[in-house]
Tab-separated table of C-alpha atoms in Angstrom:
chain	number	residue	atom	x	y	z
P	145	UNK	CA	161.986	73.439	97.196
P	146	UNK	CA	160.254	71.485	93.967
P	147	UNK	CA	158.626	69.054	95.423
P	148	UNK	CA	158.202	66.886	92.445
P	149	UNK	CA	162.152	66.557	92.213
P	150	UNK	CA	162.609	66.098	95.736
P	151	UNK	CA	160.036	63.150	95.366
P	152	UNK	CA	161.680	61.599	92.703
P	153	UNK	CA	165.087	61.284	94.528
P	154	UNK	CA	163.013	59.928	97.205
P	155	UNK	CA	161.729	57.047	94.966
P	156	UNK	CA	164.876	56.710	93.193
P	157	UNK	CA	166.370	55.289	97.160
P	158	UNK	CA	163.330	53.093	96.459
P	159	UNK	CA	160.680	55.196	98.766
P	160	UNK	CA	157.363	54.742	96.916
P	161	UNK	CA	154.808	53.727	99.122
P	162	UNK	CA	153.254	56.065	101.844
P	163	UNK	CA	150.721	56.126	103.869
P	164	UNK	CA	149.498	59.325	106.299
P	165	UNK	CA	146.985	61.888	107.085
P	166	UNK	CA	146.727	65.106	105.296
P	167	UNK	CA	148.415	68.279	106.752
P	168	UNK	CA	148.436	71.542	104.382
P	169	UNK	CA	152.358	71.919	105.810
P	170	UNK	CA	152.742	68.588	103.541
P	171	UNK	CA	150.219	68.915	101.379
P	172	UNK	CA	152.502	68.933	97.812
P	173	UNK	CA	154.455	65.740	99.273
P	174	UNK	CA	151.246	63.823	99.910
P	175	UNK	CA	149.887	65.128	96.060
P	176	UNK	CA	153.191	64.085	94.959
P	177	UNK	CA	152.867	60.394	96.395
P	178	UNK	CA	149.061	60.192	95.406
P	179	UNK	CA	149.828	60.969	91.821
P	180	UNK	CA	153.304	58.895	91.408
P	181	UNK	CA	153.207	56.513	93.806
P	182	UNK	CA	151.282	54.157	96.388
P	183	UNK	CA	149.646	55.477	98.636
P	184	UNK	CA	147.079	54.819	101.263
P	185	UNK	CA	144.997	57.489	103.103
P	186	UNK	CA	144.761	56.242	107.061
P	187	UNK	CA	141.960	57.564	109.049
P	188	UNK	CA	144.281	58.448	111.983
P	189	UNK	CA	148.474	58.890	112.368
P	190	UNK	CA	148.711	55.563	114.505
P	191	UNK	CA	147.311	53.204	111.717
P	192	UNK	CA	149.395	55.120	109.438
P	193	UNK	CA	152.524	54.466	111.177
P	194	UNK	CA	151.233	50.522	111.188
P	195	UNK	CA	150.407	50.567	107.710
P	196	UNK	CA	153.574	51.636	106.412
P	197	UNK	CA	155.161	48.967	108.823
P	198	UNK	CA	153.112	46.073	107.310
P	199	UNK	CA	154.340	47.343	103.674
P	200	UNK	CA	157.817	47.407	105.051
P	201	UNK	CA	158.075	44.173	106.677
P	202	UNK	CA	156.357	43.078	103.045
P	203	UNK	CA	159.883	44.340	101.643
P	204	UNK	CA	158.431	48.132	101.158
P	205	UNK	CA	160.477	51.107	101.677
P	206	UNK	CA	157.998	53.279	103.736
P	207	UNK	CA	156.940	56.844	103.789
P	208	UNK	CA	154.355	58.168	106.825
P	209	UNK	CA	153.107	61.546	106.448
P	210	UNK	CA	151.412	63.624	109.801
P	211	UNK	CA	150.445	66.653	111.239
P	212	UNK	CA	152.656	67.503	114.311
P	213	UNK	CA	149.518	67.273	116.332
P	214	UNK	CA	148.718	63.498	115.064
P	215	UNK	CA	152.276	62.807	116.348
P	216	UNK	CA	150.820	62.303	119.903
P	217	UNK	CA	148.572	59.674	118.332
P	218	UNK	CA	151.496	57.785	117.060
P	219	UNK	CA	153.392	57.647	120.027
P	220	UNK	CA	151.920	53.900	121.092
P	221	UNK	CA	152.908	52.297	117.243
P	222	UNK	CA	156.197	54.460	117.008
P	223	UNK	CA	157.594	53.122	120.407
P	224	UNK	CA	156.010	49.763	120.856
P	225	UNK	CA	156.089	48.312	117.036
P	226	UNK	CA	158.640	50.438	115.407
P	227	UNK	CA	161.427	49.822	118.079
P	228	UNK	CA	161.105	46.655	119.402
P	229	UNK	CA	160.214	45.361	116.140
P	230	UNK	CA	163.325	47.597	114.231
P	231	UNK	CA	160.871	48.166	111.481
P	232	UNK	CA	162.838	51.429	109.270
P	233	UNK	CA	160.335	54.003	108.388
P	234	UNK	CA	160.784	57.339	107.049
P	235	UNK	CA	158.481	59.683	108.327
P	236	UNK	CA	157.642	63.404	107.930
P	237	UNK	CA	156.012	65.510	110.278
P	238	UNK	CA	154.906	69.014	109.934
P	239	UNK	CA	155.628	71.588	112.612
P	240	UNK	CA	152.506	73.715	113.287
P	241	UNK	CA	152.511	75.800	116.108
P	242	UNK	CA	156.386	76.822	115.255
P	243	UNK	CA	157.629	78.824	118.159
P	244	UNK	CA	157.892	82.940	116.718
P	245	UNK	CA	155.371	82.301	113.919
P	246	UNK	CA	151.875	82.747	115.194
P	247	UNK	CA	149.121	79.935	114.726
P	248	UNK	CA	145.953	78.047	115.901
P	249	UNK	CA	145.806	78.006	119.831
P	250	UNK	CA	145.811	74.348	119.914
P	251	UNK	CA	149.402	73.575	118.049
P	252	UNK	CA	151.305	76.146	120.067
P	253	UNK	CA	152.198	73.139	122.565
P	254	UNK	CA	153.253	70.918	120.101
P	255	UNK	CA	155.240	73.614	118.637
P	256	UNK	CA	157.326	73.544	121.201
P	257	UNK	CA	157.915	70.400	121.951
P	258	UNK	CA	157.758	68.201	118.827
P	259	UNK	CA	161.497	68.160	118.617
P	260	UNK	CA	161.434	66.845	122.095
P	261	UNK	CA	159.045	64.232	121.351
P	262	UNK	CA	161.206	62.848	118.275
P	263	UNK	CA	164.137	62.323	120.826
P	264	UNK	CA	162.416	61.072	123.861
P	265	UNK	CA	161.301	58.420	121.400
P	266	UNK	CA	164.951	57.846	120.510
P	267	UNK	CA	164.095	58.871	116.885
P	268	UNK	CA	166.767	60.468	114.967
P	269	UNK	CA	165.433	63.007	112.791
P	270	UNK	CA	166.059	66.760	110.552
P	271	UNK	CA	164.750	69.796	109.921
P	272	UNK	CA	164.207	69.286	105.873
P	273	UNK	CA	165.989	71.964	104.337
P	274	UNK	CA	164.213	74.049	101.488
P	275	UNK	CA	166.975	73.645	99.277
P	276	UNK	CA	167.129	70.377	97.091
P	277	UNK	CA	171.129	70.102	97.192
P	278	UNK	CA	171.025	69.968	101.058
P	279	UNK	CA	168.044	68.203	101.213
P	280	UNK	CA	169.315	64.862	98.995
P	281	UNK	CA	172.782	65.091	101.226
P	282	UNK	CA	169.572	64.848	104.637
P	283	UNK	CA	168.266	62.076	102.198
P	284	UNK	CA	171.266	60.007	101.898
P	285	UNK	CA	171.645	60.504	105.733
P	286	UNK	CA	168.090	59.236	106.334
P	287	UNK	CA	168.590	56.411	103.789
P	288	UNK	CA	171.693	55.308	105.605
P	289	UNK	CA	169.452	54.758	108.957
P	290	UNK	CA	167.079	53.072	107.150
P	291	UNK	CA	169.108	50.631	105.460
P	292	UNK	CA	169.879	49.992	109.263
P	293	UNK	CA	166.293	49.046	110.202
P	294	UNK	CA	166.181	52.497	112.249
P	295	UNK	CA	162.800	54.931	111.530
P	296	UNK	CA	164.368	58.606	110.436
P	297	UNK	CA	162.075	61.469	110.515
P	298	UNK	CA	161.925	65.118	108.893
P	299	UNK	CA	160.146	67.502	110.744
P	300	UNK	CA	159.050	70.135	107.821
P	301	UNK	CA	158.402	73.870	108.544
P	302	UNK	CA	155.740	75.638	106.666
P	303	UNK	CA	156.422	76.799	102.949
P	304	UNK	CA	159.685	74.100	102.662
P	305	UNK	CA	157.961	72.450	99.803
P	306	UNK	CA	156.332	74.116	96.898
P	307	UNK	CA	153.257	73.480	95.414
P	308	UNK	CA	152.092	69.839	93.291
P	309	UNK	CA	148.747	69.666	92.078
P	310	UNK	CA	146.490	66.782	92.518
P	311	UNK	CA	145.756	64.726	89.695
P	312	UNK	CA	142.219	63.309	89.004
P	313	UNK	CA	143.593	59.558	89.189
P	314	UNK	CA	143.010	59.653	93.078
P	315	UNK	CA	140.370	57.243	94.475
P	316	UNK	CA	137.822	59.570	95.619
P	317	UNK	CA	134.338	57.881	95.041
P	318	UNK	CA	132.351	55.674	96.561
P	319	UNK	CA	133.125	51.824	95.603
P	320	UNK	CA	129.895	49.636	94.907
P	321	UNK	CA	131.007	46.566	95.973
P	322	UNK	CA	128.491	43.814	96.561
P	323	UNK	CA	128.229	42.873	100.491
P	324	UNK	CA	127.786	39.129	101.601
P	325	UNK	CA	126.540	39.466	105.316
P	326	UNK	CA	125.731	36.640	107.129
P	327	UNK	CA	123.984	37.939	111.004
P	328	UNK	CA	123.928	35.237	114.128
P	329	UNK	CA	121.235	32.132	112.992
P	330	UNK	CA	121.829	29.562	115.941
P	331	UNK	CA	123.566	29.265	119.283
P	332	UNK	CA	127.436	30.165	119.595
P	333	UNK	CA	129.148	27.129	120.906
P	334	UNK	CA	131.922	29.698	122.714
P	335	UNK	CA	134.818	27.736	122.462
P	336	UNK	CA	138.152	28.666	123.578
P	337	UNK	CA	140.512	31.258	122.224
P	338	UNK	CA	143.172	28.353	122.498
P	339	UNK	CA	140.534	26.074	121.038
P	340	UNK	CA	139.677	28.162	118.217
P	341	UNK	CA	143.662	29.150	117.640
P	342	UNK	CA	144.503	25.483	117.345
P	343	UNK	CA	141.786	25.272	114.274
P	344	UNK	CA	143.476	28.496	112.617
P	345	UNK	CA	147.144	27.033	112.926
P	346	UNK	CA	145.986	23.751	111.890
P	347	UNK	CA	144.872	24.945	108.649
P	348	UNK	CA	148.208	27.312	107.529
P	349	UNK	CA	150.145	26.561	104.733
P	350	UNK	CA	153.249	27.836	102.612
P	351	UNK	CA	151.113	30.798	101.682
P	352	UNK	CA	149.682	32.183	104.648
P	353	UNK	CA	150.642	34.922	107.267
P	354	UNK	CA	148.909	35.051	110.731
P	355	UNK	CA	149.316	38.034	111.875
P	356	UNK	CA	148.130	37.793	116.290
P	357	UNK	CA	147.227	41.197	118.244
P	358	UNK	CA	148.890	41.753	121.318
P	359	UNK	CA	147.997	40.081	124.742
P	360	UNK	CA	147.304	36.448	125.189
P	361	UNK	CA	146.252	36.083	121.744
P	362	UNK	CA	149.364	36.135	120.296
P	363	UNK	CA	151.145	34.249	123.429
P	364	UNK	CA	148.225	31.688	122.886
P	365	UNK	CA	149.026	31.373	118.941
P	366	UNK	CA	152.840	30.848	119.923
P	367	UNK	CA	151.738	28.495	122.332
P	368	UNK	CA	149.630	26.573	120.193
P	369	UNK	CA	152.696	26.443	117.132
P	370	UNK	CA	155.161	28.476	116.910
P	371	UNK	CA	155.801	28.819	113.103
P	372	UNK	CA	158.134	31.361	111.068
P	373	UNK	CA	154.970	32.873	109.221
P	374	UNK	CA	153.564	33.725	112.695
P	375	UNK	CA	153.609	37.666	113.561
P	376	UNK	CA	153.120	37.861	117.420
P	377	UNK	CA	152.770	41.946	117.350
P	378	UNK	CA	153.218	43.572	121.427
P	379	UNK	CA	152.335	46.303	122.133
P	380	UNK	CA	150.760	48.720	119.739
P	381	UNK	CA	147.360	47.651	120.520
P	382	UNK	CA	144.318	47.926	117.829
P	383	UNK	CA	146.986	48.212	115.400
P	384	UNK	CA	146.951	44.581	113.795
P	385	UNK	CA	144.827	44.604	110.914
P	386	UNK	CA	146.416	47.950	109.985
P	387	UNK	CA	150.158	45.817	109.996
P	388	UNK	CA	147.685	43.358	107.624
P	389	UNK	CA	146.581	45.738	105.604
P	390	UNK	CA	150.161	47.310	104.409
P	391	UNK	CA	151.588	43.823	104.473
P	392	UNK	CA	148.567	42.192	102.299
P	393	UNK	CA	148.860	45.509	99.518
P	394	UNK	CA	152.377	44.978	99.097
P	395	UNK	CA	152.525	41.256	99.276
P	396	UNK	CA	149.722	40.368	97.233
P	397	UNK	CA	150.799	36.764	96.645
P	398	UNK	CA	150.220	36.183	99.960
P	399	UNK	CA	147.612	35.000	102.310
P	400	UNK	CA	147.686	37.540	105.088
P	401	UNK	CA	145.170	36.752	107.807
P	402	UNK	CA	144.853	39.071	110.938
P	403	UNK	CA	143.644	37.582	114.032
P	404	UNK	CA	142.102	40.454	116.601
P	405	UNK	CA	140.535	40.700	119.987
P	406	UNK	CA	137.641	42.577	120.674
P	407	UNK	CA	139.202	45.060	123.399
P	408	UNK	CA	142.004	45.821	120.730
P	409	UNK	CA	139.403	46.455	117.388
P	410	UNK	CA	137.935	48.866	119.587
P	411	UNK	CA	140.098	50.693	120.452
P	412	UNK	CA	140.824	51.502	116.440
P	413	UNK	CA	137.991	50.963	114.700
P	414	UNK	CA	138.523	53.195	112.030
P	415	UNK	CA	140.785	51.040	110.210
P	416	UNK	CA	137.924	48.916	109.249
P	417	UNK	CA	137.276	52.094	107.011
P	418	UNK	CA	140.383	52.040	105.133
P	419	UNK	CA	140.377	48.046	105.032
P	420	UNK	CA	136.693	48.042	103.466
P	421	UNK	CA	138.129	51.465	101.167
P	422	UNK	CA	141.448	49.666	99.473
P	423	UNK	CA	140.112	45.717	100.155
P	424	UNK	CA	142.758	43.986	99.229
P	425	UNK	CA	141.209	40.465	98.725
P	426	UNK	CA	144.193	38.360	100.567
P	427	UNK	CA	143.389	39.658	103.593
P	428	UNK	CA	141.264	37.989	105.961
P	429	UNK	CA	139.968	39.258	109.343
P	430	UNK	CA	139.679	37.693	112.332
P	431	UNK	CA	137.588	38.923	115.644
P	432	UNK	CA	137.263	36.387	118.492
P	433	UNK	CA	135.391	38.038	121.172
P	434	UNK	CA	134.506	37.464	124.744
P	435	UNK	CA	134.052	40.593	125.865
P	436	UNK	CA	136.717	40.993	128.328
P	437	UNK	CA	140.163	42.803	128.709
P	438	UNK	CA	141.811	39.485	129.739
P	439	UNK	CA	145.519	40.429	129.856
P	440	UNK	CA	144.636	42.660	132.307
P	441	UNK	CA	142.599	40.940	134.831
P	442	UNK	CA	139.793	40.278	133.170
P	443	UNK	CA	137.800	43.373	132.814
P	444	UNK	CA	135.083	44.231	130.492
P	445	UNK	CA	134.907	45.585	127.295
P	446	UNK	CA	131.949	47.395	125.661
P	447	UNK	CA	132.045	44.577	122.971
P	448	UNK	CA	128.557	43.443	123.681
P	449	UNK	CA	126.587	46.707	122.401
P	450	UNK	CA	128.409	46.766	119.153
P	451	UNK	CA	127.543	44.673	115.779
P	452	UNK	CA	130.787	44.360	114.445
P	453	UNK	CA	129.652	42.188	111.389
P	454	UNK	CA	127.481	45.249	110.591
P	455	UNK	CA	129.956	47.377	111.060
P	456	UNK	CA	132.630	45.729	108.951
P	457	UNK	CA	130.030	45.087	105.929
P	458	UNK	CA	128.604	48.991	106.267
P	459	UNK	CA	133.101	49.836	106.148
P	460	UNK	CA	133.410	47.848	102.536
P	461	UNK	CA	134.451	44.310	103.561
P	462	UNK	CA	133.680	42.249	100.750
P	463	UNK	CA	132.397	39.480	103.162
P	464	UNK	CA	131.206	39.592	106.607
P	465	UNK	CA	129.999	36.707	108.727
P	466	UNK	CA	128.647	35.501	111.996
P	467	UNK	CA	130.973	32.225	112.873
P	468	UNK	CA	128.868	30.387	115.291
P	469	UNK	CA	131.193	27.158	115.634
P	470	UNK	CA	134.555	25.960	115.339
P	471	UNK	CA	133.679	23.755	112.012
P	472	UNK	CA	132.245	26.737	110.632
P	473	UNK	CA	135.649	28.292	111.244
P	474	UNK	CA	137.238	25.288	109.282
P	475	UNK	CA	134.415	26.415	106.489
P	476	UNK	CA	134.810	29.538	106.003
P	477	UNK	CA	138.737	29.788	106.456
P	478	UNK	CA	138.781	26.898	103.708
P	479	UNK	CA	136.562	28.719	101.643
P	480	UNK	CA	138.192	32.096	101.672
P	481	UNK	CA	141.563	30.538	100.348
P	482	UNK	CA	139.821	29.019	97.781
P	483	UNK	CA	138.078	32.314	96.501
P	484	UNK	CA	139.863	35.285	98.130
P	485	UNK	CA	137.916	38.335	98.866
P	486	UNK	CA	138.897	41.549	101.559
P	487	UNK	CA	136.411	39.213	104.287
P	488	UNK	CA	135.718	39.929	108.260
P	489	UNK	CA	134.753	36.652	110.403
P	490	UNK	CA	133.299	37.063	113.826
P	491	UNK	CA	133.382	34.632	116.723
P	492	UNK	CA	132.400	34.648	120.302
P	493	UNK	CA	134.592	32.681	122.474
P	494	UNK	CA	134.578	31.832	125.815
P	495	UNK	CA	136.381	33.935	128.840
P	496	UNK	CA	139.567	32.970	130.071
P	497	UNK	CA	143.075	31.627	128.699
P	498	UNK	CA	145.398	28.488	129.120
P	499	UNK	CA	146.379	28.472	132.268
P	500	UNK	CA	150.323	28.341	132.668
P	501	UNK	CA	150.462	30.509	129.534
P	502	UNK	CA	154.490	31.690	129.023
P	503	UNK	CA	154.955	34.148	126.225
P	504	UNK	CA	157.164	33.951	123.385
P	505	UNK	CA	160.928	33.300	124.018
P	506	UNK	CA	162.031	35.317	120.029
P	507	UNK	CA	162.828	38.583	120.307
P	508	UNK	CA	160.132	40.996	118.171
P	509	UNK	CA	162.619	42.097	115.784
P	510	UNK	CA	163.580	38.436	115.220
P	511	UNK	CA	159.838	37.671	114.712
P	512	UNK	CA	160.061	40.212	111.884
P	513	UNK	CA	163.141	39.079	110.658
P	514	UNK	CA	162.244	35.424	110.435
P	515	UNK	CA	158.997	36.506	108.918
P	516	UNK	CA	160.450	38.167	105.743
P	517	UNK	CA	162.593	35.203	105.055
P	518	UNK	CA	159.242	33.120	104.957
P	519	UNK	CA	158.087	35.993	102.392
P	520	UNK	CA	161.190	35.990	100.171
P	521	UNK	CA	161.058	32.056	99.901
């Protein structure tokens, strides 16, 4: 099938951003989006997925491109953010290991059972057809889902698409960007997590996005004021400056501010990669850390051995600084809305939540629906 025609009917239903990780099975699609269209290059298939869900709660209509294999990493965004959430993505997954053909040891499992997967995950999907009149008729079917707040996927056998070359406008070089860093000075007065939420909320405005990772963060922040441009994510854990990242590319107007937990950065790090790499200046990052797993009794992380301001300024963030007290919070929050730049602030807080803690009464997909009425106002 020519890919580049089978792209354009794609953006012509209004499909132009993507986000994925490279598979040669999809190869001409991804050239295709690089050279006509948005797209961001995700370090793994789970941040993908979130990516493209930020851009499409930002009022995006969103592609995510993966390997059959990085379909297992998906599985935690795809079923815990995509469906409770009914965020509509279109995604397209390759099918290595295709039962009859032969191929590298390691897909034959997920050869088998990748159609399996797609249902068990309630996700209505199609082989993509190699021809382009049968394919736009699967198109219109997938739109139609879509337009539902449903995720459709293709699963795409080797040799459907023919060949697009990649054009030199791709960003493939390093970016000099100058690096504020500010390391620990003086003691950490350890406040709260509720303490340090209430100086966060008390500072939003008609501009501003919080964005809260799962766990008692985000039951804390709904706690502490629940507010229509609050995003209280569940589930899909590490994903939340990924969501911040899509949502802060596409809604540049915006202030999108991602508040994290140590347990859940950790567990995808990588993102701070592709943060740092596109840097979108109206986002700002938020880690409170104190070193435990605390929705789950408590237990520790492996926070403490890590330099995460390090870590964010050697990924690209344009700013990254050790917050030692609650009015440096204020500060620096202040500051950062005043002169916006892609910026990582770390804080250790104390262990321990609000004790009586409920969790948010709105259902997820309400969040998100709320939420894009703040952004269309």
């Amino acid at each position: 099938m020519n890919t580049a025609q089978f792209g354009s009917l794609l953006k012509e239903l209004g499909f132009d951003f993507y986000s994925g990780v490279p598979c040669s099975y999809l190869k001409s699609l991804i050239n295709f989006a690089i050279n006509e269209c948005e797209f961001v290059m995700s370090n793994n298939e789970g941040d993908a997925v979130a990516i493209a869900a930020g851009a499409s709660i930002g009022g995006k209509k969103s592609v995510v491109l993966m390997q059959n294999s990085g379909l297992t990493n998906a599985v935690s965004p795809l079923t815990s953010l995509i469906h409770p959430f009914r965020i509509p993505i279109l995604g397209f997954v390759s099918l290595r290991g295709e039962p009859g053909f032969p191929d590298e040891p390691q897909h034959e499992l997920m050869g088998q059972i990748t159609p399996e997967m797609l249902n068990l995950m309630q996700i209505k999907w199609d082989y993509l057809s190699s021809d382009l009149d049968e394919a736009k008729q699967q198109l219109q079917r997938a739109n139609q889902c879509i337009e539902q707040n449903q995720p459709y996927f293709f699963i795409v056998k080797k040799g459907t698409l023919a060949q697009v070359t990649l054009q030199d406008k791709q960003l493939n070089e390093q970016k000099t960007i100058p690096t504020i860093k500010r390391e620990k000075v003086f003691d950490d007065e350890k406040p709260s997590r509720y303490e340090a939420l209430q100086v966060i909320s008390a500072l939003r405005d008609d501009n501003t996005v919080h964005l809260a990772t799962t766990g008692k963060l985000g039951r804390e922040l709904y706690d502490v004021e629940d507010a229509p441009n609050n995003f209280y994510m569940v589930g899909s854990m590490g994903c939340i400056s990924s969501i911040g990242l899509g949502l802060a590319l596409v809604r540049r107007e915006k202030a999108i501010i991602a508040l994290d937990g140590d347990g859940a950065l950790l567990m995808r790090m990588g993102n701070l990669a592709t943060n740092g790499y596109y840097s979108p200046a109206n986002l700002l990052h938020i880690l409170l850390d104190n070193h435990i797993h605390d929705s789950t009794g408590g237990q520790f992380t492996v926070s403490p051995n890590v330099h995460f301001v390090d870590t964010a300024a050697a990924c690209g963030y344009e700013q990254s600084i050790y917050v030692h007290t609650l009015e440096e919070l204020t500060e620096y929050i202040k500051a950062w809305k005043q002169h916006q730049k892609l910026t990582f602030l770390y804080m250790k807080i104390a262990e321990g939540s609000k004790s009586g803690l409920g969790r948010p009464t709105i259902k997820p997909f309400e969040v998100k629906e709320r939420l894009q009425v703040f952004l269309d106002d």
